[in-house]
Each structure stands twice: as C-alpha cells, then as structure tokens.
Amino acid sequence: MDLIVTHTNADFDALASCLAAKKLYPNAEVVLPGIPERSVKNFLTMNRYLLKIRKEREIKLNKVKRLIVVDTRQPSRLGRIEKVLENKGLVVHIYDHHPRTASDIKGEIDDIHETGATVTCLVDMIKEKNLPLTSEEATLMALGIYEDTGFLSFNETHAKDLEMAGFLLGRGADLNSVTDFINPELNKTQLKLLDKLVHSAKVYYINNVKIVIAAVVLDKYCPDLAVVAHKIRDLENLNVLFVLAEIKNKVYITARSRIEEVNVGQIMQQFGGGGHRWAASASVKAETMGQVIEELKIALKEKVTLAPTASEIMASPVKTISEETSIEEARKIMVRYGNNSLPVVCGKKLTGIITQYDVDKAIHHGFGKMPAKEYMTTQVITIKAESSLDKIHEIMLEHDIGHLPVLQRNKIIGMVSRSDLVAMMHRRGLSGYKNRIPVKSTMKIKKIQQLMDTTLPKRLLELLKQIGTIADQKKYEAYVVGGFVRDLLLGVENLDIDIVIEGNGLDFANTLAAELGGSLKTHEQFGTAIITLPDAFKIDIATARKEFYEFPAALPKVESSSIKEDLYRRDFTINAMAIKLNPAEFGQLLDYFNGWKDLKQKKIKVLYNLSFIEDPTRIFRAIRFEQRYNFKIDRDTEKFIRNAINNDLFTKLTDERLREEMILILEEDNPWLATKRLDRFDLLRYIHPNIKLHEKTEKMFRAMEDNLFLFTLPLADRYMAKWLVYFLILIDELSLEETRALVSRFKFMKEEAAVMIKAKSHIPEILEQISTNSNLTAMVMYEYFMSTPIEVLLYQMAKTGSTLYRKRTADFLNKLSKIKLAITGDDLQELGYTPGPQFREILKGVLRARLEGIVKTREQEIQFVVDNYPKS
C-alpha cells in the first residue's frame, strides 16, 4: 500500500503538494494528519470532490509499503502516521522545500528544492511528465505557491515558483479563488468604512444575477474605497458589487464583477467613468445619492445579460426511490448511480430525501431492512428551474446541503448538486463558493459582543477574554459552546461554561488552571478537564472531538477533530453553536447548522436523522428543551423520535442513563408539561409499565408547584430534592413491592431509596389522625413531621384532600420546624442534674412546653425545668 502524508496543521502548500503527489502516485491513499488550517478546511468543505482524503483511523499502518512525505521531513509532524516509519522494508520518498535538519527522515528519494513552495517542484515534475490537470487542480496548486510565497513577493520566492505559477495559470488556475483564500486584513479606518457600507448594503436580482449595492455618505474623500469594496466582495463572496460614496456634491462609484454577465467597464462608461470588465469606477457630479442609485439600476437592467439557471446545470432525469424502498436497496442504488442522496417519492410526489450519510448510519446500526421513509428528511428544500446560481449558492451555504431537487408543478424534474454548481462557477471563471463567514456576521459579531458586554457578569466576561488570550498564545482556537451560547441568545442566564479547544485541550487546561490558580481534574480518555477556581466556579474544557457509536444506544467513542465536527456531534441545532474567544475574532458566532434561526423559530431540531438511534436519551432532552422554552419539536425530528421508540431502543439503554434524564426533566420549573409529553410518546412505560397519568396526577403536580412557591422561604435552608417529590407523584399508584423493585433497578442513592420506601410504607393511622383529628397535641404532630422526610411531607400534602393536613403541614414548615430549645444538656448539668436517661425526658418536656406556648424564653425554660423535674 502506498500512502501520501504531509504535516499536521496542513496549509495550502501541504494540501496542494498532496494533490500533486497523488497525480504522480495515482494508486496511493492520502491522509492529512491532525487538523488542517481553517482556510484549508474551508476549501475542502466546498471542494471535497477534488481529492479523496482518508481518515487516519481508516489506514492500516502496518500495511504501508511506500510512504510519500510532502512539505515536511520531521517525523514528529506526521501524527499517528509516524508509526509507519517502523515498518520493515518501508520505502520512503520525500518532497520538501524546508532547510535540512539533523532529525530529518531519510528517504530513497530525497527531493529537496530551495523553492518558495514544495508544490512548485512537484508541479515541475507533472509538467515534465505532461500529466493532465483540471482547472480546479491547477487552482489549488497555485494556492499553494501563492500562499507560501506571499503572492510571489517573499524573498524566498524562486524563479521556478514564478515559472510554475505561470504554467498553472495556463492550465486554468483561477486567480479569483487564490485571492479569496489569501486575503490581507483591513486597518481600523478601513474597518469602520466597511461597517458603514455593510449596514447599507442592499441586494437586487437583475436577470437572475445577484447584485449588491452599498452606499455611504462621507465627510471627506476616502482613498480606501476600492480596497474596502474588494474586501466586502471577498468576505461575502459576491460576484457583483457596486460601492457608492457621496462626498459633498459628488458621488464616487467603485464597481467589481467576477462574471461575464456584468461588464462593469461598460456600465461605468454611462456615468462618465471607465475601466475593464472586472473592475471600474466613475464619479458623478451634481446628483444626489438616490438619483445615482436609480440611474444605476436602470443601467443594470439594460446591460446585464441573462445568467445561467438551475435548468442549465441540473441532472435530469432524476433517479428516485419509493418510500417503501429498503435502506439496503437505497444504498445499492446510490453506489450504482454514483449518488450521495436520493429523492423519495410517493407516486410522482416528492415526499422526502435521504442521504448516503443517513443510509450508512442506518445500515451500521442494523436497520438496513427498514423502509427509506423511516429515515428520510421530509422537509425538503427545493428550487425552481429558473432559480439563479446565486440563489442556489445561498441555499446550499445556509442549509449546508449538497443536493437540491428542482421542482416544476410539484414534480421533480432535475437535481442540482454542489459539484454541478462548483463546476459551472469554474467554467464561468468564478471562485466557487466557500464556507466562510458572510459580511452580515460583521454585524453579528458586534451584536454578540454587545450582548456579552451587557448581560454577562463583568468577571465572567473578563474570564472568557482571558481564555481567548491564552489560547492565542498557545496557537489554539478557543470557543465557548452549547447551552451557554443558546441561553445568551435567548436572554436567559446560564453560567455553565463549556470551552472547546481546537488543539490539545488537556495542555490548554493545564496552562489555564495554572494561570487562574485553580485545581484541575482531567479525563484523558475523552480529552476533557474540569478546572475549579478558588471560589468554586467551574470551567469545563474539552478538545474538539467527534463521536462514533458502535451500536444503538451505546456510549460514544471519541477522537480529536475540528470545531465543526465537535458541534455536529451535539443533540440539537440550538445547542450546536459556538462563540470564538480568540482576541482578533472575539464574539464571532459559529452557526453551521442554523441554530440561531431555529431559536428564532422556536424549533427543536436534530442535526442528523439517526441522532435518536445512536442516543435515545436525546428524546428526553428534546422534550425537556421544548417545554422549558415553549418551543416545538420539528416535524422530522418528531418522526425520528417515534421511529426510535418503535424500534424499542430504550431497552438497550442502561437504567442509570434513563434515570438521570428523568431526574433532569423533573427538576425543571414546570415538569408537568414535559411529563405529559413523555406520556404521549409512550415513554413512561420505560420507567415502569404501571405508571399512568390521570387527572389526579396533574392536580398533584400542580399542587406541588403551588407548594414550592408558597414555601420558598421555609424550604430555603433545608435540602430538598424537588425531582423526588414529583417522582413520588408519578409512582403514586405503584405498590410497595413494585416500588422496592423500581428502586433496585434504577440504583437510586441510599437516601433517595429510603424516601421512596418511607412514602409507601408510612403508617396510615398516623396520617389519618393528622388529617382528621383536630385535638392532636402539637408534640404529636411535631414528632411526626420531624421524623418524616421533607419530600414525603410535600408529596402527601399534594396528594391529600384534607385541608386540615395541609394546614398542619404548612404550620410545621412555617413555624414549628423553626422552634429550637434554648437550653442544652450542659445547662442541665449546671443546674445540678446528673447526666442520664432523665436528660432526654427533661428536654422533651421543655420542647412540649415550647410547642404549647407555655415557655418562650431561655429563662422560662430553666424555670420550667426547676419547677417540674426534681433532682434525683
């Protein structure tokens, strides 16, 4: 087996070198160890078809016979692949441009050149062998050269770099793509101008072409207008942009275009300006901004030619499957026709879509015989035949989907894939589209920063900034994730801080703990740690990771990954957002899965269709979040819940995991709604088959809610497990023996188990007496209430119909429970009493006198003892 490998944290030169090596070693597999740079990850996300990259764990290291190492010679930078160097008889070929060191790997081929980029020498070999290159391949290789040579400006740039860059341009390399991925930062003045323009930007669709016009009024001329226009175009990946600036009595226009349909040079000529078709400018005197914009729109309608639409790039006819097609058959069809997804139809009507990812997951978990309808997505995003490429691009980027069905009169007539779109964009000389932050997120960052500034405690805000600074120093990326981000956007306080690190989370945790003076507890198996600060505040730290489930309802296995894959492993879209903490991008929201949109739409939605198959406990969490925030479980998500229940996956869960999820639901502020939702999904049977909800159950839940409100202060200084009271209500109809079995099965803590047994085995005669006998002494009631767990008292208070019982319980909680004796055994000894059984009798008698109001002060207690208990 031949294997091509580069260094960890691969840059564009490393990736391009892997691609070039693949051209020279066509039978070799390619691996990128570790986590590539962000720009490389973004490129791979949108150009994943360009180079097949295997995961490290997929490679059988002992089978590698020849290792091709590019852009490095350091064994320590190969990650797990370093172990391959121990293989007997291994042949090593090395291609690099870095200076030699003593620790270099030695190879049979040791091709080291003093070029500005490694890929340069590999491209030279491709040229000599006259190997074919597509324009996309040439573009990536050019990226490698331009990135490592600073657009051919660094001192290390070699003549061969220029020669090979020219060769790649001749083979169709797209400099727009190169420019988009390698872009300098703006200064503060330029950023302020960019912000103003971003706020004013408006989108127009003219002849199927998306055109953005941004306008601003300035006090004086700004020489940075063209630079900022270029930056806006690159940030938003716009194909056509017009930037207008009104300065005194003149309007300046800067125009940029990437597409044949819009020749900005011709358009600017109409305003007395000029330039070439891709970049032009003009200035207009004695007209207002509004007038110029209206004239510009008229000119655009006249000059912009009709752009391609979905009908020109879609594949047709479309291979579809029926709802009843099995998962296994769907997989065979995907392999046969080379599809990554299949539309699902009922008759001729499109009813869903199923992806290769969903199919592979279902087969892995043993559901290959199930019909496609069980795992398909029914809320299919579609387009029309006349949809523009820009619109298709926006939809794919927003929803992170690679295929869009084309509908005409509710019938599917074609399919547009991500590769179809990218190929057309390359043919038209465009840069394609990338998974980058759109311009609107510049405003979004400001909004998040403002939200953090105004809602977070100052100390916490400073702590998050400190975490980002330390991450920067260690060259890591740091993010706060999950529930904290969700609740920040909802305006709900949440001080549970979960930090994810792209890099070595444990190494970062060690540094942070030392910096903050906190204690550290690590879990190396999962790459997680908990830092406890001196004031007991906790910070959870984790390495960005992805999860694998070996079978349904199993606990996951984890391995290091990127932040996007870390977020993808989470339960719901609203919990799959992150905020970056590194100083330069502090407050940047990462929202790959439209979590913010789902928050606004009050929707609970899973990230992938087999989410509940892999972890059924997520069903409990879906219900908990739905009821906590008054949201609605998404239609497809509800279908997947019912599918998991129908497959009886809860029987595969450990009872402990089920117990913990039930406790979390009963700890909610209003657990009745979530409990009722569990019942509608028929989930309470997994707690116990005899648990049934009735009108009486709801009354008890509601009564308990009232009790908790009424006795907030009396209960404040007493530990009380709120969930346990609600659980007692749930199991109200279970017998003592059924309760004992339940306690044993779920392995409740000893104290919790004792409360449940106490509630079932309480002496009914005493309970009856307190509920009906108005002549009971205060002492009898006090002894009863003091010997009964608070959870049982509240449960009985919610259960009983006796007004007298509720009044007496309330009196105990509000008054009697606070009564304490002023004297102690030490006082009795000072009075001359001999320690012994009499002490208990005396103190009990004094307590009875206190309860009955006979004595009220310490002095009266002492006098009561002297008067009523002679010394023996």
PDB file of C-alpha atoms in Angstrom, residues 124 127 144 147 269 284 287 375 399 487 560 632 657 661 682 703 740 837 855:
ATOM      1  CA  ASP A 124       7.519  20.836 -12.376  1.00  0.00           C
ATOM      2  CA  LYS A 127       4.829  19.364 -16.356  1.00  0.00           C
ATOM      3  CA  GLY A 144      -0.017  26.524  -2.503  1.00  0.00           C
ATOM      4  CA  GLU A 147       0.335  31.339  -0.086  1.00  0.00           C
ATOM      5  CA  GLN A 269     -18.931  54.413 -19.096  1.00  0.00           C
ATOM      6  CA  VAL A 284     -20.919  61.790 -10.773  1.00  0.00           C
ATOM      7  CA  GLU A 287     -26.662  64.463  -8.382  1.00  0.00           C
ATOM      8  CA  TYR A 375     -35.030   7.880   7.988  1.00  0.00           C
ATOM      9  CA  HIS A 399     -28.529  24.954   4.968  1.00  0.00           C
ATOM     10  CA  ASP A 487     -29.165  30.949  26.516  1.00  0.00           C
ATOM     11  CA  SER A 560      -9.902  14.664  18.097  1.00  0.00           C
ATOM     12  CA  LYS A 632     -41.974  22.964  19.220  1.00  0.00           C
ATOM     13  CA  ARG A 657     -28.832   6.863  31.930  1.00  0.00           C
ATOM     14  CA  GLU A 661     -32.660  12.024  32.117  1.00  0.00           C
ATOM     15  CA  ASP A 682     -45.495   6.354  25.498  1.00  0.00           C
ATOM     16  CA  ALA A 703     -50.450  21.343  43.892  1.00  0.00           C
ATOM     17  CA  ARG A 740     -38.807  -1.711  46.001  1.00  0.00           C
ATOM     18  CA  PRO A 837     -31.902   8.996  80.535  1.00  0.00           C
ATOM     19  CA  VAL A 855     -42.425  28.844  77.817  1.00  0.00           C
TER      20      VAL A 855
END
